[in-house]
Amino acid sequence: MNPFLTDLTEALGEIVSLNEAVRDHHGHDMSRLPAHRPEAVVFPTEEADVVTTVKLCAKHGVPVVAVGAGSSMEGHTIPVKGGISLDLKGMNRILAVHDADFDAVVEAGVTRKQLNEHLRDRGLMFTVDPGADASLGGMASTRASGTTAVRYGTMRETVIALRVVTASGEVVETGRRVKKSSTGYDLTKLFVGAEGTLGIITQVTVRLHPIPEVTASAICAFETMEGAVQTVVETMQSALPVARIEFLDEVAVKAANAHAGLGLKVAPTLFLEFHGSERWVAEQSEAVKALALDNGGSDFAWSTRPEDRARLWKARHETIYSNQSLRPGCKTYTTDVCVPVSRLAEAVLEARREADTAPFPVKIIGHVGDGNFHVGYLIMPGDEGEYAIADRLAERLYQRTMDMGGTFSGEHGVGVSKLKYLRREHGGGVDLMKAIKAALDPQGIMNPGKLGQEG
């Protein structure tokens, strides 16, 4: 055993695993990227375990990569330079809920479903919903969002403060539990979205919201994709505060039907949700329905029972698994672009036009209320020809998006797979990112090969 692993196991004992199966499990995520096995996996249960691990990694110059629920889509948690995987799932305590202040303090391994289950009897909810039961530390690290971001915002707006273990093993607090502060640099926002390249998040303070009096979900099919997307644009321009407004093209609807047994009409479709008082929900829904009818939409099909709503949104969230019903054995080459809402219709229609040239199924879904949509190329693993076509289509998609003033990643982050596009979007800003990385992590041990080191 090398000196580092000897020091690590002596310091931390049973929470260190050298087991090959455990290491293999931590060598990949949900992306299409190749796996890399870490030298060891550490399962901390206290912040002190994280501090000890990072200090030993700093002493020996060994990389350390934080892992939450493992639901990353872009290779964030793959230890591409080897080293240690730091699995934070055991740090899953809800430390405090301040009902009157609408905030909660949790350890990094707490998942969104765990927190919401804890909050239910208090009449409160945590609103960021990426679909997967992701950990809040991971969601903060990737600046995650999801279906409810159009109404409640992303992790950028939701995280109030953090506790972070820096590359030297020191613990810092980045903010206070207040609605505003004008003191010092905004360190919270620096670590939110840094993808574990500047420090390890151990604790997250998040905003909460009251559970609405009424929640109503609806489905609306459209004659054309253009009509569906135009309805979204007009809804946003009318300042109607929908809680969710999700788009599925015909391919995605067909997959959802097969996977979840929904029985929907195979057509471009919007999934919608409205929150508020009974009167307010009725007014919102009538206004959106009028826009939909003008754009070739059908009447709303309502899901009024909680179990029906849960089934509907479960089908939307599991769309990546439904791909197997379209092409068994496939792997999804996923994209995650976001454009100004005024360019949404143009962007989605052009993406569909190009997708129709592909020799494999392609589906488009999106949190379109904020201009974010995903084009998924359903390719077969190991087929280099299909991979090359998907790569070419994605390249065109990313460039069009940036030409429209958009971004190549609205919510999944950069990770490994999108690092090559970072300079194209941010230009000289990448050099500033590198300078920050070098200042906070001079040895380059925090999730190396990711943000702040290439691009």
Short mmCIF file of N, CA and C in Angstrom, two decimals, residues 241-364:
data_model
loop_
_atom_site.label_atom_id
_atom_site.label_comp_id
_atom_site.label_asym_id
_atom_site.label_seq_id
_atom_site.Cartn_x
_atom_site.Cartn_y
_atom_site.Cartn_z
N PRO A 241 -47.62 33.65 -13.85
CA PRO A 241 -46.68 32.94 -12.97
C PRO A 241 -46.94 31.44 -12.87
N VAL A 242 -46.83 30.73 -13.99
CA VAL A 242 -47.00 29.28 -13.95
C VAL A 242 -45.90 28.67 -13.10
N ALA A 243 -46.22 27.59 -12.39
CA ALA A 243 -45.22 26.94 -11.54
C ALA A 243 -44.33 26.01 -12.36
N ARG A 244 -44.91 25.38 -13.38
CA ARG A 244 -44.14 24.53 -14.29
C ARG A 244 -44.76 24.65 -15.67
N ILE A 245 -43.92 24.65 -16.68
CA ILE A 245 -44.42 24.59 -18.05
C ILE A 245 -43.36 23.85 -18.87
N GLU A 246 -43.65 22.57 -19.11
CA GLU A 246 -42.70 21.64 -19.71
C GLU A 246 -43.15 21.22 -21.10
N PHE A 247 -42.19 21.08 -22.00
CA PHE A 247 -42.48 20.71 -23.38
C PHE A 247 -41.95 19.31 -23.66
N LEU A 248 -42.75 18.50 -24.36
CA LEU A 248 -42.33 17.21 -24.89
C LEU A 248 -42.73 17.15 -26.36
N ASP A 249 -41.78 16.80 -27.23
CA ASP A 249 -42.16 16.63 -28.64
C ASP A 249 -42.81 15.26 -28.84
N GLU A 250 -43.20 14.97 -30.08
CA GLU A 250 -43.92 13.73 -30.34
C GLU A 250 -43.11 12.50 -29.94
N VAL A 251 -41.82 12.54 -30.19
CA VAL A 251 -40.96 11.40 -29.87
C VAL A 251 -40.94 11.17 -28.36
N ALA A 252 -40.82 12.25 -27.60
CA ALA A 252 -40.80 12.14 -26.14
C ALA A 252 -42.14 11.65 -25.58
N VAL A 253 -43.24 12.11 -26.18
CA VAL A 253 -44.56 11.65 -25.74
C VAL A 253 -44.73 10.16 -26.01
N LYS A 254 -44.30 9.72 -27.17
CA LYS A 254 -44.38 8.30 -27.50
C LYS A 254 -43.60 7.46 -26.49
N ALA A 255 -42.41 7.94 -26.12
CA ALA A 255 -41.59 7.22 -25.14
C ALA A 255 -42.25 7.21 -23.77
N ALA A 256 -42.82 8.35 -23.37
CA ALA A 256 -43.48 8.43 -22.06
C ALA A 256 -44.69 7.51 -22.00
N ASN A 257 -45.43 7.44 -23.09
CA ASN A 257 -46.58 6.52 -23.13
C ASN A 257 -46.14 5.08 -22.92
N ALA A 258 -45.08 4.69 -23.63
CA ALA A 258 -44.61 3.31 -23.55
C ALA A 258 -44.02 3.00 -22.18
N HIS A 259 -43.33 3.97 -21.59
CA HIS A 259 -42.64 3.74 -20.32
C HIS A 259 -43.60 3.80 -19.13
N ALA A 260 -44.50 4.78 -19.15
CA ALA A 260 -45.35 5.03 -17.98
C ALA A 260 -46.82 4.71 -18.21
N GLY A 261 -47.18 4.28 -19.41
CA GLY A 261 -48.56 3.94 -19.70
C GLY A 261 -49.51 5.12 -19.60
N LEU A 262 -49.09 6.29 -20.10
CA LEU A 262 -49.90 7.50 -19.94
C LEU A 262 -51.08 7.57 -20.91
N GLY A 263 -50.92 7.02 -22.10
CA GLY A 263 -52.00 7.07 -23.07
C GLY A 263 -52.24 8.45 -23.65
N LEU A 264 -51.21 9.27 -23.74
CA LEU A 264 -51.36 10.62 -24.28
C LEU A 264 -51.43 10.59 -25.80
N LYS A 265 -52.08 11.59 -26.39
CA LYS A 265 -52.04 11.77 -27.83
C LYS A 265 -50.59 12.04 -28.25
N VAL A 266 -50.12 11.35 -29.28
CA VAL A 266 -48.75 11.53 -29.74
C VAL A 266 -48.68 12.80 -30.57
N ALA A 267 -48.34 13.88 -29.90
CA ALA A 267 -48.29 15.21 -30.51
C ALA A 267 -47.43 16.10 -29.63
N PRO A 268 -46.93 17.22 -30.14
CA PRO A 268 -46.21 18.15 -29.27
C PRO A 268 -47.11 18.54 -28.10
N THR A 269 -46.58 18.45 -26.90
CA THR A 269 -47.42 18.55 -25.69
C THR A 269 -46.76 19.42 -24.64
N LEU A 270 -47.59 20.19 -23.93
CA LEU A 270 -47.13 20.92 -22.75
C LEU A 270 -47.70 20.27 -21.50
N PHE A 271 -46.84 20.09 -20.51
CA PHE A 271 -47.24 19.73 -19.15
C PHE A 271 -47.20 21.01 -18.33
N LEU A 272 -48.27 21.35 -17.64
CA LEU A 272 -48.32 22.60 -16.89
C LEU A 272 -48.72 22.36 -15.45
N GLU A 273 -48.31 23.27 -14.57
CA GLU A 273 -48.76 23.23 -13.19
C GLU A 273 -48.96 24.65 -12.69
N PHE A 274 -50.00 24.82 -11.89
CA PHE A 274 -50.37 26.13 -11.35
C PHE A 274 -50.44 26.05 -9.83
N HIS A 275 -49.90 27.06 -9.16
CA HIS A 275 -49.91 27.12 -7.69
C HIS A 275 -50.58 28.41 -7.23
N GLY A 276 -51.31 28.32 -6.12
CA GLY A 276 -51.90 29.52 -5.54
C GLY A 276 -53.23 29.24 -4.87
N SER A 277 -54.02 30.28 -4.69
CA SER A 277 -55.36 30.10 -4.17
C SER A 277 -56.25 29.52 -5.26
N GLU A 278 -57.42 29.02 -4.88
CA GLU A 278 -58.33 28.42 -5.86
C GLU A 278 -58.69 29.43 -6.95
N ARG A 279 -58.98 30.66 -6.56
CA ARG A 279 -59.34 31.67 -7.54
C ARG A 279 -58.16 32.03 -8.44
N TRP A 280 -56.98 32.16 -7.82
CA TRP A 280 -55.80 32.56 -8.58
C TRP A 280 -55.40 31.47 -9.58
N VAL A 281 -55.49 30.22 -9.17
CA VAL A 281 -55.17 29.11 -10.08
C VAL A 281 -56.16 29.08 -11.24
N ALA A 282 -57.44 29.32 -10.95
CA ALA A 282 -58.44 29.33 -12.01
C ALA A 282 -58.16 30.44 -13.02
N GLU A 283 -57.80 31.63 -12.53
CA GLU A 283 -57.51 32.75 -13.42
C GLU A 283 -56.27 32.48 -14.28
N GLN A 284 -55.21 31.96 -13.64
CA GLN A 284 -53.99 31.65 -14.39
C GLN A 284 -54.26 30.63 -15.48
N SER A 285 -54.93 29.55 -15.11
CA SER A 285 -55.14 28.46 -16.06
C SER A 285 -56.02 28.89 -17.23
N GLU A 286 -57.03 29.71 -16.96
CA GLU A 286 -57.89 30.19 -18.05
C GLU A 286 -57.11 31.06 -19.02
N ALA A 287 -56.22 31.90 -18.48
CA ALA A 287 -55.43 32.78 -19.34
C ALA A 287 -54.47 31.97 -20.22
N VAL A 288 -53.81 30.96 -19.64
CA VAL A 288 -52.89 30.14 -20.42
C VAL A 288 -53.65 29.30 -21.43
N LYS A 289 -54.82 28.78 -21.03
CA LYS A 289 -55.62 27.97 -21.95
C LYS A 289 -56.05 28.78 -23.17
N ALA A 290 -56.40 30.05 -22.96
CA ALA A 290 -56.78 30.90 -24.08
C ALA A 290 -55.63 31.07 -25.06
N LEU A 291 -54.41 31.25 -24.54
CA LEU A 291 -53.23 31.36 -25.41
C LEU A 291 -53.01 30.05 -26.17
N ALA A 292 -53.17 28.94 -25.48
CA ALA A 292 -52.97 27.64 -26.11
C ALA A 292 -53.96 27.40 -27.25
N LEU A 293 -55.23 27.71 -27.01
CA LEU A 293 -56.25 27.50 -28.04
C LEU A 293 -55.97 28.34 -29.28
N ASP A 294 -55.46 29.55 -29.06
CA ASP A 294 -55.13 30.42 -30.19
C ASP A 294 -53.97 29.87 -31.01
N ASN A 295 -53.15 29.02 -30.39
CA ASN A 295 -51.97 28.47 -31.07
C ASN A 295 -52.15 27.00 -31.48
N GLY A 296 -53.40 26.57 -31.58
CA GLY A 296 -53.66 25.21 -32.05
C GLY A 296 -53.61 24.16 -30.97
N GLY A 297 -53.76 24.57 -29.71
CA GLY A 297 -53.77 23.61 -28.61
C GLY A 297 -55.15 23.05 -28.37
N SER A 298 -55.21 21.90 -27.73
CA SER A 298 -56.48 21.30 -27.37
C SER A 298 -56.91 21.83 -26.01
N ASP A 299 -58.09 21.42 -25.57
CA ASP A 299 -58.53 21.79 -24.23
C ASP A 299 -57.63 21.11 -23.20
N PHE A 300 -57.52 21.71 -22.02
CA PHE A 300 -56.67 21.15 -20.98
C PHE A 300 -57.26 19.85 -20.45
N ALA A 301 -56.41 18.83 -20.29
CA ALA A 301 -56.78 17.61 -19.57
C ALA A 301 -56.17 17.72 -18.18
N TRP A 302 -57.02 17.81 -17.15
CA TRP A 302 -56.55 18.12 -15.80
C TRP A 302 -56.21 16.86 -15.02
N SER A 303 -55.17 16.96 -14.19
CA SER A 303 -54.85 15.94 -13.18
C SER A 303 -55.13 16.58 -11.83
N THR A 304 -56.24 16.22 -11.22
CA THR A 304 -56.67 16.91 -10.01
C THR A 304 -56.26 16.17 -8.73
N ARG A 305 -56.14 14.85 -8.79
CA ARG A 305 -55.77 14.10 -7.59
C ARG A 305 -54.25 14.10 -7.42
N PRO A 306 -53.75 14.17 -6.18
CA PRO A 306 -52.30 14.17 -5.95
C PRO A 306 -51.59 13.00 -6.60
N GLU A 307 -52.21 11.80 -6.55
CA GLU A 307 -51.55 10.63 -7.14
C GLU A 307 -51.45 10.73 -8.66
N ASP A 308 -52.44 11.38 -9.29
CA ASP A 308 -52.39 11.57 -10.74
C ASP A 308 -51.30 12.58 -11.11
N ARG A 309 -51.22 13.65 -10.32
CA ARG A 309 -50.16 14.63 -10.58
C ARG A 309 -48.78 14.00 -10.39
N ALA A 310 -48.64 13.20 -9.35
CA ALA A 310 -47.36 12.55 -9.09
C ALA A 310 -46.97 11.64 -10.24
N ARG A 311 -47.95 10.91 -10.77
CA ARG A 311 -47.69 10.01 -11.89
C ARG A 311 -47.28 10.78 -13.14
N LEU A 312 -47.95 11.90 -13.37
CA LEU A 312 -47.64 12.73 -14.53
C LEU A 312 -46.21 13.25 -14.46
N TRP A 313 -45.82 13.82 -13.33
CA TRP A 313 -44.48 14.41 -13.22
C TRP A 313 -43.41 13.35 -13.08
N LYS A 314 -43.76 12.20 -12.54
CA LYS A 314 -42.82 11.09 -12.52
C LYS A 314 -42.47 10.67 -13.94
N ALA A 315 -43.47 10.61 -14.80
CA ALA A 315 -43.23 10.26 -16.20
C ALA A 315 -42.35 11.29 -16.88
N ARG A 316 -42.57 12.57 -16.57
CA ARG A 316 -41.73 13.62 -17.15
C ARG A 316 -40.29 13.50 -16.64
N HIS A 317 -40.13 13.25 -15.35
CA HIS A 317 -38.79 13.18 -14.78
C HIS A 317 -38.03 11.94 -15.25
N GLU A 318 -38.75 10.86 -15.56
CA GLU A 318 -38.08 9.62 -15.95
C GLU A 318 -37.92 9.51 -17.46
N THR A 319 -37.96 10.65 -18.12
CA THR A 319 -37.89 10.60 -19.59
C THR A 319 -36.59 9.97 -20.08
N ILE A 320 -35.49 10.11 -19.31
CA ILE A 320 -34.23 9.51 -19.75
C ILE A 320 -34.31 7.98 -19.73
N TYR A 321 -35.11 7.43 -18.78
CA TYR A 321 -35.27 5.98 -18.73
C TYR A 321 -36.24 5.50 -19.80
N SER A 322 -37.17 6.36 -20.19
CA SER A 322 -38.15 5.97 -21.20
C SER A 322 -37.51 5.79 -22.57
N ASN A 323 -36.29 6.30 -22.74
CA ASN A 323 -35.61 6.15 -24.03
C ASN A 323 -35.45 4.69 -24.42
N GLN A 324 -35.33 3.81 -23.42
CA GLN A 324 -35.15 2.39 -23.73
C GLN A 324 -36.37 1.79 -24.43
N SER A 325 -37.53 2.41 -24.24
CA SER A 325 -38.72 1.91 -24.92
C SER A 325 -38.69 2.26 -26.41
N LEU A 326 -37.94 3.29 -26.77
CA LEU A 326 -37.82 3.67 -28.17
C LEU A 326 -36.71 2.89 -28.87
N ARG A 327 -35.61 2.67 -28.11
CA ARG A 327 -34.47 1.98 -28.71
C ARG A 327 -33.75 1.20 -27.62
N PRO A 328 -34.16 -0.04 -27.36
CA PRO A 328 -33.55 -0.82 -26.29
C PRO A 328 -32.03 -0.92 -26.43
N GLY A 329 -31.35 -0.68 -25.31
CA GLY A 329 -29.90 -0.77 -25.30
C GLY A 329 -29.19 0.52 -25.62
N CYS A 330 -29.95 1.57 -25.94
CA CYS A 330 -29.31 2.82 -26.35
C CYS A 330 -28.74 3.57 -25.16
N LYS A 331 -27.88 4.54 -25.44
CA LYS A 331 -27.35 5.48 -24.46
C LYS A 331 -27.70 6.88 -24.95
N THR A 332 -28.14 7.73 -24.05
CA THR A 332 -28.55 9.07 -24.46
C THR A 332 -27.38 10.03 -24.47
N TYR A 333 -27.12 10.59 -25.62
CA TYR A 333 -26.18 11.71 -25.75
C TYR A 333 -27.05 12.95 -25.53
N THR A 334 -26.97 13.48 -24.31
CA THR A 334 -27.91 14.54 -23.94
C THR A 334 -27.28 15.92 -24.08
N THR A 335 -28.11 16.89 -24.37
CA THR A 335 -27.68 18.29 -24.44
C THR A 335 -28.57 19.10 -23.51
N ASP A 336 -28.18 20.35 -23.28
CA ASP A 336 -28.81 21.11 -22.20
C ASP A 336 -28.68 22.61 -22.47
N VAL A 337 -29.25 23.09 -23.55
CA VAL A 337 -29.03 24.48 -23.94
C VAL A 337 -30.13 25.38 -23.38
N CYS A 338 -29.82 26.65 -23.29
CA CYS A 338 -30.78 27.64 -22.82
C CYS A 338 -30.62 28.91 -23.65
N VAL A 339 -31.73 29.43 -24.15
CA VAL A 339 -31.70 30.63 -24.99
C VAL A 339 -32.64 31.68 -24.40
N PRO A 340 -32.47 32.95 -24.78
CA PRO A 340 -33.47 33.94 -24.40
C PRO A 340 -34.85 33.48 -24.87
N VAL A 341 -35.86 33.68 -24.05
CA VAL A 341 -37.19 33.17 -24.37
C VAL A 341 -37.68 33.68 -25.73
N SER A 342 -37.27 34.88 -26.11
CA SER A 342 -37.70 35.44 -27.40
C SER A 342 -37.16 34.63 -28.59
N ARG A 343 -36.09 33.84 -28.37
CA ARG A 343 -35.51 33.02 -29.45
C ARG A 343 -35.88 31.54 -29.32
N LEU A 344 -36.74 31.23 -28.36
CA LEU A 344 -37.02 29.84 -28.05
C LEU A 344 -37.63 29.08 -29.22
N ALA A 345 -38.66 29.63 -29.83
CA ALA A 345 -39.33 28.93 -30.93
C ALA A 345 -38.35 28.65 -32.07
N GLU A 346 -37.57 29.64 -32.43
CA GLU A 346 -36.58 29.48 -33.49
C GLU A 346 -35.58 28.39 -33.13
N ALA A 347 -35.11 28.40 -31.89
CA ALA A 347 -34.09 27.44 -31.47
C ALA A 347 -34.62 26.02 -31.47
N VAL A 348 -35.82 25.82 -30.93
CA VAL A 348 -36.39 24.47 -30.84
C VAL A 348 -36.73 23.93 -32.23
N LEU A 349 -37.31 24.75 -33.07
CA LEU A 349 -37.69 24.30 -34.40
C LEU A 349 -36.48 23.93 -35.25
N GLU A 350 -35.41 24.70 -35.14
CA GLU A 350 -34.20 24.40 -35.88
C GLU A 350 -33.55 23.12 -35.35
N ALA A 351 -33.60 22.94 -34.04
CA ALA A 351 -33.07 21.70 -33.46
C ALA A 351 -33.84 20.49 -33.95
N ARG A 352 -35.17 20.61 -34.05
CA ARG A 352 -35.99 19.51 -34.54
C ARG A 352 -35.71 19.24 -36.02
N ARG A 353 -35.54 20.29 -36.79
CA ARG A 353 -35.26 20.11 -38.22
C ARG A 353 -33.96 19.33 -38.42
N GLU A 354 -32.92 19.69 -37.68
CA GLU A 354 -31.65 18.98 -37.81
C GLU A 354 -31.75 17.57 -37.25
N ALA A 355 -32.51 17.40 -36.17
CA ALA A 355 -32.65 16.07 -35.58
C ALA A 355 -33.28 15.09 -36.56
N ASP A 356 -34.16 15.59 -37.40
CA ASP A 356 -34.85 14.73 -38.36
C ASP A 356 -33.92 14.17 -39.43
N THR A 357 -32.69 14.68 -39.50
CA THR A 357 -31.71 14.16 -40.47
C THR A 357 -30.90 13.00 -39.89
N ALA A 358 -31.06 12.74 -38.59
CA ALA A 358 -30.25 11.72 -37.93
C ALA A 358 -30.78 10.32 -38.23
N PRO A 359 -29.89 9.31 -38.27
CA PRO A 359 -30.32 7.93 -38.54
C PRO A 359 -30.77 7.20 -37.28
N PHE A 360 -30.92 7.90 -36.16
CA PHE A 360 -31.35 7.31 -34.90
C PHE A 360 -32.41 8.21 -34.27
N PRO A 361 -33.18 7.71 -33.32
CA PRO A 361 -34.22 8.55 -32.71
C PRO A 361 -33.62 9.74 -31.97
N VAL A 362 -34.32 10.85 -32.04
CA VAL A 362 -33.92 12.06 -31.32
C VAL A 362 -35.18 12.66 -30.72
N LYS A 363 -35.11 13.02 -29.43
CA LYS A 363 -36.28 13.64 -28.82
C LYS A 363 -35.89 14.95 -28.17
N ILE A 364 -36.88 15.84 -28.06
CA ILE A 364 -36.67 17.15 -27.48
C ILE A 364 -37.66 17.34 -26.33
#
